[in-house]
Amino acid sequence: MDENLANLRRAILTQDEDGALRATRRLLDAGVAPRVILESGLTDAMLEIGRRWRCGEAFLPEVIVAAKIFSRCNEIVEPVLMTSGETVHRSHPLVLATVKGDLHDLGKNLVGAMAKTVGFNVRDLGKDVPVDEIVAAARESSPCIVGLSALLTTTMPQQKAAVDAIEQAGLRPDVKIIVGGAPVTQEWADQIGADGYAPDAASAAELALSLLN
Ligand code: B1M
């Protein structure tokens, strides 16, 4: 299994789409848990791409291609994740968005996939989503949980803007808000008045579940 995971990571790092898809199928065929493939295969490879990019060892076109391969592999893994024994049937709404100005959506998509496995009815607004749209969706889906992803330090303030706008729209406390993304911390979540922060997609799903109670 470790060798197959290593093959998957290597294929993403060398922008070998066919190799990555093959390695993903092989892992699924071998019965490896979809969560492990998502976290230890796909996500770890993107973290390594990020490290190389920062050090000047990788360039933007490679990052774009790697992100596309990530999504293609995720398309194969997600349906298996949905049919895994972990899926519970509930139908509480979870509105999900990457905030305005931010085009990073791989992490948000993982949060959506994990949230579906614990039974949330996920309404994914996509990326670069303006605050007004988030408030409108929260109003339509209320009572609900709103999940806001931000990957750039420059777009984190949009999470605060959304929390403030939901508050001003009078939608609290029926709308709970969780935040996440690489630069986001628990401290930031507390500072902006969010109900919670999760460091990864699986914890985000668990956090959302805990907020239902
Ligand atoms: Co960009 N990028 N990027 N990028 N990118 C980062 C984030 C960066 C850290 C890279 C670096 O420094 N070398 C840096 C941000 C620096 C900063 O702000 N401090 C950066 C930059 C600077 C930029 C541009 C400005 C580059 C440029 O154009 N000059 C530009 C901005 C575009 C924009 O958004 N307006 C840009 C563009 C891009 C691409 C489009 C090429 C591509 C995104 C493709 C896509 O998403 N469809 C991209 C990528 C791929 C990255 C890195 C390499 C990888 C991000 C990723 O997808 N990781 C990233 C480096 C890094 O993060 N180390 C980087 C895999 C993904 C599964 O993890 O999204 O972190 P992540 O999600 C995690 C957790 O954060 C968490 O769960 C997931 C794990 O389970 N999580 C949540 C995420 N959302 C959550 C929500 C929750 C809870 C948990 O609750 C709601």
mmCIF file of C-alpha atoms and ligand atoms in Angstrom:
data_model
loop_
_atom_site.group_PDB
_atom_site.id
_atom_site.type_symbol
_atom_site.label_atom_id
_atom_site.label_comp_id
_atom_site.label_asym_id
_atom_site.label_seq_id
_atom_site.Cartn_x
_atom_site.Cartn_y
_atom_site.Cartn_z
ATOM 1 C CA MET A 1 0.000 0.000 0.000
ATOM 2 C CA ASP A 2 2.806 2.433 0.907
ATOM 3 C CA GLU A 3 4.363 1.811 -2.465
ATOM 4 C CA ASN A 4 1.086 2.561 -4.261
ATOM 5 C CA LEU A 5 0.622 5.747 -2.242
ATOM 6 C CA ALA A 6 4.186 6.737 -3.092
ATOM 7 C CA ASN A 7 3.428 6.065 -6.774
ATOM 8 C CA LEU A 8 0.362 8.304 -6.573
ATOM 9 C CA ARG A 9 2.305 11.140 -4.952
ATOM 10 C CA ARG A 10 5.155 10.743 -7.451
ATOM 11 C CA ALA A 11 2.749 10.805 -10.409
ATOM 12 C CA ILE A 12 1.191 14.072 -9.188
ATOM 13 C CA LEU A 13 4.601 15.611 -8.574
ATOM 14 C CA THR A 14 5.719 14.715 -12.107
ATOM 15 C CA GLN A 15 2.397 15.799 -13.669
ATOM 16 C CA ASP A 16 1.737 12.260 -14.908
ATOM 17 C CA GLU A 17 -2.067 12.251 -15.087
ATOM 18 C CA ASP A 18 -2.431 8.713 -16.442
ATOM 19 C CA GLY A 19 -0.034 7.381 -13.809
ATOM 20 C CA ALA A 20 -1.927 9.184 -11.041
ATOM 21 C CA LEU A 21 -5.287 7.836 -12.213
ATOM 22 C CA ARG A 22 -3.809 4.332 -12.482
ATOM 23 C CA ALA A 23 -2.288 4.537 -8.988
ATOM 24 C CA THR A 24 -5.593 5.805 -7.555
ATOM 25 C CA ARG A 25 -7.531 2.901 -9.105
ATOM 26 C CA ARG A 26 -4.922 0.443 -7.863
ATOM 27 C CA LEU A 27 -5.231 1.771 -4.311
ATOM 28 C CA LEU A 28 -9.019 1.532 -4.419
ATOM 29 C CA ASP A 29 -8.832 -1.987 -5.882
ATOM 30 C CA ALA A 30 -6.480 -2.950 -3.040
ATOM 31 C CA GLY A 31 -9.159 -1.829 -0.583
ATOM 32 C CA VAL A 32 -7.276 1.202 0.763
ATOM 33 C CA ALA A 33 -9.664 3.542 2.591
ATOM 34 C CA PRO A 34 -10.684 6.544 0.443
ATOM 35 C CA ARG A 35 -9.760 8.887 3.301
ATOM 36 C CA VAL A 36 -6.207 7.559 3.320
ATOM 37 C CA ILE A 37 -5.920 8.094 -0.437
ATOM 38 C CA LEU A 38 -7.237 11.655 -0.095
ATOM 39 C CA GLU A 39 -5.043 12.596 2.848
ATOM 40 C CA SER A 40 -1.835 10.584 2.503
ATOM 41 C CA GLY A 41 -1.842 10.499 -1.297
ATOM 42 C CA LEU A 42 -3.462 13.512 -2.925
ATOM 43 C CA THR A 43 -3.191 16.134 -0.168
ATOM 44 C CA ASP A 44 0.386 15.254 0.787
ATOM 45 C CA ALA A 45 1.426 15.564 -2.865
ATOM 46 C CA MET A 46 -0.133 19.049 -3.088
ATOM 47 C CA LEU A 47 1.643 20.091 0.112
ATOM 48 C CA GLU A 48 4.937 18.988 -1.423
ATOM 49 C CA ILE A 49 4.099 20.912 -4.632
ATOM 50 C CA GLY A 50 3.454 23.961 -2.426
ATOM 51 C CA ARG A 51 6.817 23.539 -0.696
ATOM 52 C CA ARG A 52 8.631 23.238 -4.043
ATOM 53 C CA TRP A 53 6.776 26.283 -5.411
ATOM 54 C CA ARG A 54 7.810 28.353 -2.392
ATOM 55 C CA CYS A 55 11.454 27.324 -2.837
ATOM 56 C CA GLY A 56 11.451 28.031 -6.569
ATOM 57 C CA GLU A 57 11.772 24.302 -7.375
ATOM 58 C CA ALA A 58 8.342 24.258 -9.085
ATOM 59 C CA PHE A 59 6.506 26.869 -11.146
ATOM 60 C CA LEU A 60 2.915 28.001 -11.564
ATOM 61 C CA PRO A 61 2.096 25.867 -14.670
ATOM 62 C CA GLU A 62 3.187 22.736 -12.771
ATOM 63 C CA VAL A 63 0.999 23.732 -9.807
ATOM 64 C CA ILE A 64 -1.985 24.249 -12.116
ATOM 65 C CA VAL A 65 -1.518 20.842 -13.775
ATOM 66 C CA ALA A 66 -1.033 19.125 -10.392
ATOM 67 C CA ALA A 67 -4.260 20.731 -9.113
ATOM 68 C CA LYS A 68 -6.126 19.448 -12.183
ATOM 69 C CA ILE A 69 -4.774 15.917 -11.641
ATOM 70 C CA PHE A 70 -5.777 16.146 -7.961
ATOM 71 C CA SER A 71 -9.363 16.919 -9.031
ATOM 72 C CA ARG A 72 -9.452 14.085 -11.593
ATOM 73 C CA CYS A 73 -8.252 11.586 -8.974
ATOM 74 C CA ASN A 74 -10.706 12.982 -6.431
ATOM 75 C CA GLU A 75 -13.525 12.350 -8.952
ATOM 76 C CA ILE A 76 -12.665 8.635 -8.770
ATOM 77 C CA VAL A 77 -12.231 8.501 -4.996
ATOM 78 C CA GLU A 78 -15.286 10.546 -3.966
ATOM 79 C CA PRO A 79 -17.970 8.088 -5.184
ATOM 80 C CA VAL A 80 -16.209 5.280 -3.272
ATOM 81 C CA LEU A 81 -16.045 7.490 -0.189
ATOM 82 C CA MET A 82 -19.808 8.030 -0.477
ATOM 83 C CA THR A 83 -20.544 4.312 -0.555
ATOM 84 C CA SER A 84 -18.134 3.501 2.280
ATOM 85 C CA GLY A 85 -19.615 2.135 5.489
ATOM 86 C CA GLU A 86 -19.025 5.481 7.181
ATOM 87 C CA THR A 87 -21.874 7.223 5.371
ATOM 88 C CA VAL A 88 -24.763 8.232 7.618
ATOM 89 C CA HIS A 89 -28.090 9.510 6.357
ATOM 90 C CA ARG A 90 -28.999 12.916 7.685
ATOM 91 C CA SER A 91 -30.021 15.928 5.753
ATOM 92 C CA HIS A 92 -28.851 18.984 7.629
ATOM 93 C CA PRO A 93 -27.718 21.670 5.176
ATOM 94 C CA LEU A 94 -24.096 22.768 4.981
ATOM 95 C CA VAL A 95 -23.368 25.760 2.769
ATOM 96 C CA LEU A 96 -19.777 25.714 1.561
ATOM 97 C CA ALA A 97 -17.706 28.382 -0.196
ATOM 98 C CA THR A 98 -14.202 29.556 -0.893
ATOM 99 C CA VAL A 99 -14.365 33.272 -0.137
ATOM 100 C CA LYS A 100 -14.220 36.179 -2.580
ATOM 101 C CA GLY A 101 -10.845 36.728 -4.258
ATOM 102 C CA ASP A 102 -9.712 33.168 -3.607
ATOM 103 C CA LEU A 103 -9.540 30.517 -6.336
ATOM 104 C CA HIS A 104 -8.245 27.640 -4.209
ATOM 105 C CA ASP A 105 -10.944 24.991 -4.070
ATOM 106 C CA LEU A 106 -9.285 21.582 -3.619
ATOM 107 C CA GLY A 107 -9.467 21.700 0.194
ATOM 108 C CA LYS A 108 -13.031 23.019 0.141
ATOM 109 C CA ASN A 109 -14.024 20.173 -2.189
ATOM 110 C CA LEU A 110 -12.535 17.660 0.263
ATOM 111 C CA VAL A 111 -14.484 19.258 3.106
ATOM 112 C CA GLY A 112 -17.647 18.869 0.983
ATOM 113 C CA ALA A 113 -16.893 15.212 0.275
ATOM 114 C CA MET A 114 -16.228 14.411 3.951
ATOM 115 C CA ALA A 115 -19.314 16.321 5.079
ATOM 116 C CA LYS A 116 -21.455 14.262 2.696
ATOM 117 C CA THR A 117 -20.121 11.055 4.234
ATOM 118 C CA VAL A 118 -21.434 12.119 7.641
ATOM 119 C CA GLY A 119 -24.797 12.933 6.085
ATOM 120 C CA PHE A 120 -24.773 16.658 5.378
ATOM 121 C CA ASN A 121 -26.725 17.995 2.462
ATOM 122 C CA VAL A 122 -23.878 20.030 0.981
ATOM 123 C CA ARG A 123 -24.641 23.149 -1.024
ATOM 124 C CA ASP A 124 -21.335 24.101 -2.624
ATOM 125 C CA LEU A 125 -21.302 27.710 -3.835
ATOM 126 C CA GLY A 126 -17.880 27.274 -5.442
ATOM 127 C CA LYS A 127 -14.859 29.567 -5.224
ATOM 128 C CA ASP A 128 -14.419 33.377 -5.317
ATOM 129 C CA VAL A 129 -17.837 33.731 -3.688
ATOM 130 C CA PRO A 130 -18.958 37.231 -2.625
ATOM 131 C CA VAL A 131 -20.301 37.797 0.878
ATOM 132 C CA ASP A 132 -23.806 38.673 -0.432
ATOM 133 C CA GLU A 133 -24.098 35.282 -2.082
ATOM 134 C CA ILE A 134 -23.007 33.522 1.116
ATOM 135 C CA VAL A 135 -25.576 35.463 3.175
ATOM 136 C CA ALA A 136 -28.341 34.704 0.646
ATOM 137 C CA ALA A 137 -27.538 30.984 0.695
ATOM 138 C CA ALA A 138 -27.361 30.950 4.514
ATOM 139 C CA ARG A 139 -30.777 32.632 4.656
ATOM 140 C CA GLU A 140 -32.327 30.144 2.209
ATOM 141 C CA SER A 141 -30.839 27.114 3.966
ATOM 142 C CA SER A 142 -31.263 28.279 7.580
ATOM 143 C CA PRO A 143 -30.957 26.561 10.010
ATOM 144 C CA CYS A 144 -27.648 25.463 8.590
ATOM 145 C CA ILE A 145 -23.904 25.390 8.939
ATOM 146 C CA VAL A 146 -21.795 27.651 6.740
ATOM 147 C CA GLY A 147 -18.222 26.534 5.942
ATOM 148 C CA LEU A 148 -15.799 29.134 4.641
ATOM 149 C CA SER A 149 -12.456 28.257 3.109
ATOM 150 C CA ALA A 150 -9.580 30.714 2.559
ATOM 151 C CA LEU A 151 -6.081 29.807 1.371
ATOM 152 C CA LEU A 152 -4.586 33.271 1.109
ATOM 153 C CA THR A 153 -3.717 35.592 3.974
ATOM 154 C CA THR A 154 -5.179 38.368 1.810
ATOM 155 C CA THR A 155 -8.590 36.658 1.592
ATOM 156 C CA MET A 156 -8.922 35.675 5.268
ATOM 157 C CA PRO A 157 -10.615 39.060 5.996
ATOM 158 C CA GLN A 158 -13.430 37.894 3.678
ATOM 159 C CA GLN A 159 -14.208 35.201 6.258
ATOM 160 C CA LYS A 160 -14.647 37.939 8.854
ATOM 161 C CA ALA A 161 -16.764 39.982 6.422
ATOM 162 C CA ALA A 162 -19.038 36.966 5.912
ATOM 163 C CA VAL A 163 -19.362 36.293 9.663
ATOM 164 C CA ASP A 164 -20.236 39.972 10.244
ATOM 165 C CA ALA A 165 -22.739 40.049 7.378
ATOM 166 C CA ILE A 166 -24.506 36.883 8.577
ATOM 167 C CA GLU A 167 -24.706 38.441 12.037
ATOM 168 C CA GLN A 168 -26.048 41.736 10.664
ATOM 169 C CA ALA A 169 -28.638 39.866 8.602
ATOM 170 C CA GLY A 170 -30.009 38.527 11.907
ATOM 171 C CA LEU A 171 -29.362 34.918 10.922
ATOM 172 C CA ARG A 172 -27.508 33.949 14.103
ATOM 173 C CA PRO A 173 -27.820 31.670 16.091
ATOM 174 C CA ASP A 174 -29.591 29.418 13.557
ATOM 175 C CA VAL A 175 -26.551 29.637 11.314
ATOM 176 C CA LYS A 176 -23.292 28.222 12.682
ATOM 177 C CA ILE A 177 -20.074 29.176 10.903
ATOM 178 C CA ILE A 178 -16.893 27.147 10.577
ATOM 179 C CA VAL A 179 -13.687 28.324 8.938
ATOM 180 C CA GLY A 180 -10.593 26.624 7.552
ATOM 181 C CA GLY A 181 -7.792 26.760 5.008
ATOM 182 C CA ALA A 182 -4.009 26.614 5.264
ATOM 183 C CA PRO A 183 -3.375 30.053 6.884
ATOM 184 C CA VAL A 184 -6.444 29.880 9.158
ATOM 185 C CA THR A 185 -6.105 29.087 12.885
ATOM 186 C CA GLN A 186 -8.323 28.558 15.906
ATOM 187 C CA GLU A 187 -7.162 31.947 17.154
ATOM 188 C CA TRP A 188 -8.398 33.599 13.939
ATOM 189 C CA ALA A 189 -11.722 31.776 14.208
ATOM 190 C CA ASP A 190 -12.141 33.074 17.777
ATOM 191 C CA GLN A 191 -11.120 36.563 16.748
ATOM 192 C CA ILE A 192 -13.726 36.836 13.984
ATOM 193 C CA GLY A 193 -16.521 35.197 15.966
ATOM 194 C CA ALA A 194 -16.794 31.956 13.993
ATOM 195 C CA ASP A 195 -18.214 28.927 15.812
ATOM 196 C CA GLY A 196 -15.232 26.767 15.002
ATOM 197 C CA TYR A 197 -12.083 26.007 13.068
ATOM 198 C CA ALA A 198 -10.928 22.709 11.609
ATOM 199 C CA PRO A 199 -7.420 21.972 10.319
ATOM 200 C CA ASP A 200 -8.498 19.345 7.783
ATOM 201 C CA ALA A 201 -11.514 18.031 5.940
ATOM 202 C CA ALA A 202 -12.256 15.073 8.214
ATOM 203 C CA SER A 203 -12.111 17.291 11.326
ATOM 204 C CA ALA A 204 -14.325 19.849 9.566
ATOM 205 C CA ALA A 205 -17.015 17.193 9.070
ATOM 206 C CA GLU A 206 -16.721 16.127 12.715
ATOM 207 C CA LEU A 207 -16.848 19.737 13.897
ATOM 208 C CA ALA A 208 -19.941 20.411 11.794
ATOM 209 C CA LEU A 209 -21.612 17.344 13.298
ATOM 210 C CA SER A 210 -20.754 18.474 16.820
ATOM 211 C CA LEU A 211 -22.303 21.890 16.143
ATOM 212 C CA LEU A 212 -25.645 20.252 15.355
ATOM 213 C CA ASN A 213 -26.031 19.408 19.024
HETATM 214 CO CO1 B1M B 1 -1.873 29.014 -4.583
HETATM 215 N N1 B1M B 1 -1.029 29.704 -2.968
HETATM 216 N N2 B1M B 1 -1.900 30.827 -5.358
HETATM 217 N N3 B1M B 1 -2.607 28.143 -6.145
HETATM 218 N N4 B1M B 1 -1.455 27.368 -3.757
HETATM 219 C C1 B1M B 1 -0.828 28.776 -1.865
HETATM 220 C C2 B1M B 1 -2.019 28.795 -0.924
HETATM 221 C C3 B1M B 1 0.500 29.331 -1.207
HETATM 222 C C4 B1M B 1 0.663 28.988 0.283
HETATM 223 C C5 B1M B 1 1.703 28.825 -2.046
HETATM 224 C C6 B1M B 1 3.044 29.376 -1.677
HETATM 225 O O1 B1M B 1 3.305 30.225 -0.901
HETATM 226 N N5 B1M B 1 4.042 28.861 -2.322
HETATM 227 C C7 B1M B 1 0.363 30.876 -1.487
HETATM 228 C C8 B1M B 1 -0.392 31.680 -0.434
HETATM 229 C C9 B1M B 1 0.519 32.555 0.395
HETATM 230 C C10 B1M B 1 -0.248 33.313 1.408
HETATM 231 O O2 B1M B 1 -1.274 33.871 1.193
HETATM 232 N N6 B1M B 1 0.301 33.320 2.597
HETATM 233 C C11 B1M B 1 -0.386 30.848 -2.817
HETATM 234 C C12 B1M B 1 -0.397 31.935 -3.745
HETATM 235 C C13 B1M B 1 0.484 33.116 -3.396
HETATM 236 C C14 B1M B 1 -1.174 31.912 -4.930
HETATM 237 C C15 B1M B 1 -1.294 33.021 -5.987
HETATM 238 C C16 B1M B 1 -1.408 34.446 -5.444
HETATM 239 C C17 B1M B 1 -0.086 32.858 -6.933
HETATM 240 C C18 B1M B 1 0.019 33.881 -8.047
HETATM 241 O O3 B1M B 1 -0.823 33.952 -8.886
HETATM 242 N N7 B1M B 1 1.083 34.629 -7.978
HETATM 243 C C19 B1M B 1 -2.558 32.597 -6.753
HETATM 244 C C20 B1M B 1 -3.832 33.197 -6.132
HETATM 245 C C21 B1M B 1 -5.051 32.935 -6.951
HETATM 246 C C22 B1M B 1 -6.292 33.321 -6.176
HETATM 247 O O4 B1M B 1 -6.758 32.531 -5.393
HETATM 248 N N8 B1M B 1 -6.767 34.530 -6.393
HETATM 249 C C23 B1M B 1 -2.552 31.113 -6.523
HETATM 250 C C24 B1M B 1 -3.081 30.195 -7.422
HETATM 251 C C25 B1M B 1 -3.065 28.822 -7.259
HETATM 252 C C26 B1M B 1 -3.550 27.828 -8.324
HETATM 253 C C27 B1M B 1 -4.787 28.308 -9.077
HETATM 254 C C28 B1M B 1 -2.427 27.609 -9.286
HETATM 255 C C29 B1M B 1 -3.735 26.521 -7.465
HETATM 256 C C30 B1M B 1 -5.172 26.321 -6.939
HETATM 257 C C31 B1M B 1 -5.975 25.355 -7.789
HETATM 258 C C32 B1M B 1 -7.272 24.991 -7.113
HETATM 259 O O5 B1M B 1 -7.451 25.052 -5.919
HETATM 260 N N9 B1M B 1 -8.197 24.574 -7.963
HETATM 261 C C33 B1M B 1 -2.832 26.812 -6.267
HETATM 262 C C34 B1M B 1 -2.368 25.802 -5.369
HETATM 263 C C35 B1M B 1 -2.670 24.363 -5.756
HETATM 264 C C36 B1M B 1 -1.658 26.116 -4.185
HETATM 265 C C37 B1M B 1 -0.969 25.155 -3.190
HETATM 266 C C38 B1M B 1 0.325 24.683 -3.830
HETATM 267 C C39 B1M B 1 -1.748 23.935 -2.750
HETATM 268 C C40 B1M B 1 -3.127 24.246 -2.171
HETATM 269 C C41 B1M B 1 -3.952 22.982 -2.158
HETATM 270 O O6 B1M B 1 -4.797 22.781 -2.994
HETATM 271 N N10 B1M B 1 -3.617 22.057 -1.218
HETATM 272 C C42 B1M B 1 -0.747 26.108 -1.928
HETATM 273 C C43 B1M B 1 0.446 25.717 -1.076
HETATM 274 C C44 B1M B 1 0.047 25.168 0.280
HETATM 275 O O7 B1M B 1 -1.094 25.219 0.694
HETATM 276 N N11 B1M B 1 0.994 24.688 1.009
HETATM 277 C C45 B1M B 1 -0.869 27.449 -2.524
HETATM 278 C C46 B1M B 1 -4.279 20.775 -1.114
HETATM 279 C C47 B1M B 1 -5.588 20.959 -0.349
HETATM 280 C C48 B1M B 1 -6.265 19.625 -0.125
HETATM 281 O O8 B1M B 1 -5.222 21.510 0.911
HETATM 282 O O9 B1M B 1 -6.512 23.647 0.458
HETATM 283 O O10 B1M B 1 -4.916 23.484 2.427
HETATM 284 P P1 B1M B 1 -5.887 22.837 1.512
HETATM 285 O O11 B1M B 1 -7.076 22.252 2.376
HETATM 286 C C49 B1M B 1 -6.799 21.517 3.539
HETATM 287 C C50 B1M B 1 -6.913 22.343 4.840
HETATM 288 O O12 B1M B 1 -6.469 23.682 4.666
HETATM 289 C C51 B1M B 1 -8.348 22.181 5.214
HETATM 290 O O13 B1M B 1 -8.736 20.897 4.722
HETATM 291 C C52 B1M B 1 -7.876 20.466 3.669
HETATM 292 C C53 B1M B 1 -7.203 19.141 4.061
HETATM 293 O O14 B1M B 1 -8.067 18.155 4.392
HETATM 294 N N12 B1M B 1 -9.363 23.131 4.736
HETATM 295 C C54 B1M B 1 -10.464 23.372 5.480
HETATM 296 C C55 B1M B 1 -9.458 23.829 3.601
HETATM 297 N N13 B1M B 1 -10.596 24.530 3.579
HETATM 298 C C56 B1M B 1 -11.240 24.268 4.726
HETATM 299 C C57 B1M B 1 -12.461 24.709 5.208
HETATM 300 C C58 B1M B 1 -12.873 24.246 6.477
HETATM 301 C C59 B1M B 1 -12.084 23.386 7.217
HETATM 302 C C60 B1M B 1 -10.872 22.926 6.734
HETATM 303 O O15 B1M B 1 -14.025 24.592 7.033
HETATM 304 C C61 B1M B 1 -14.983 25.274 6.271
#
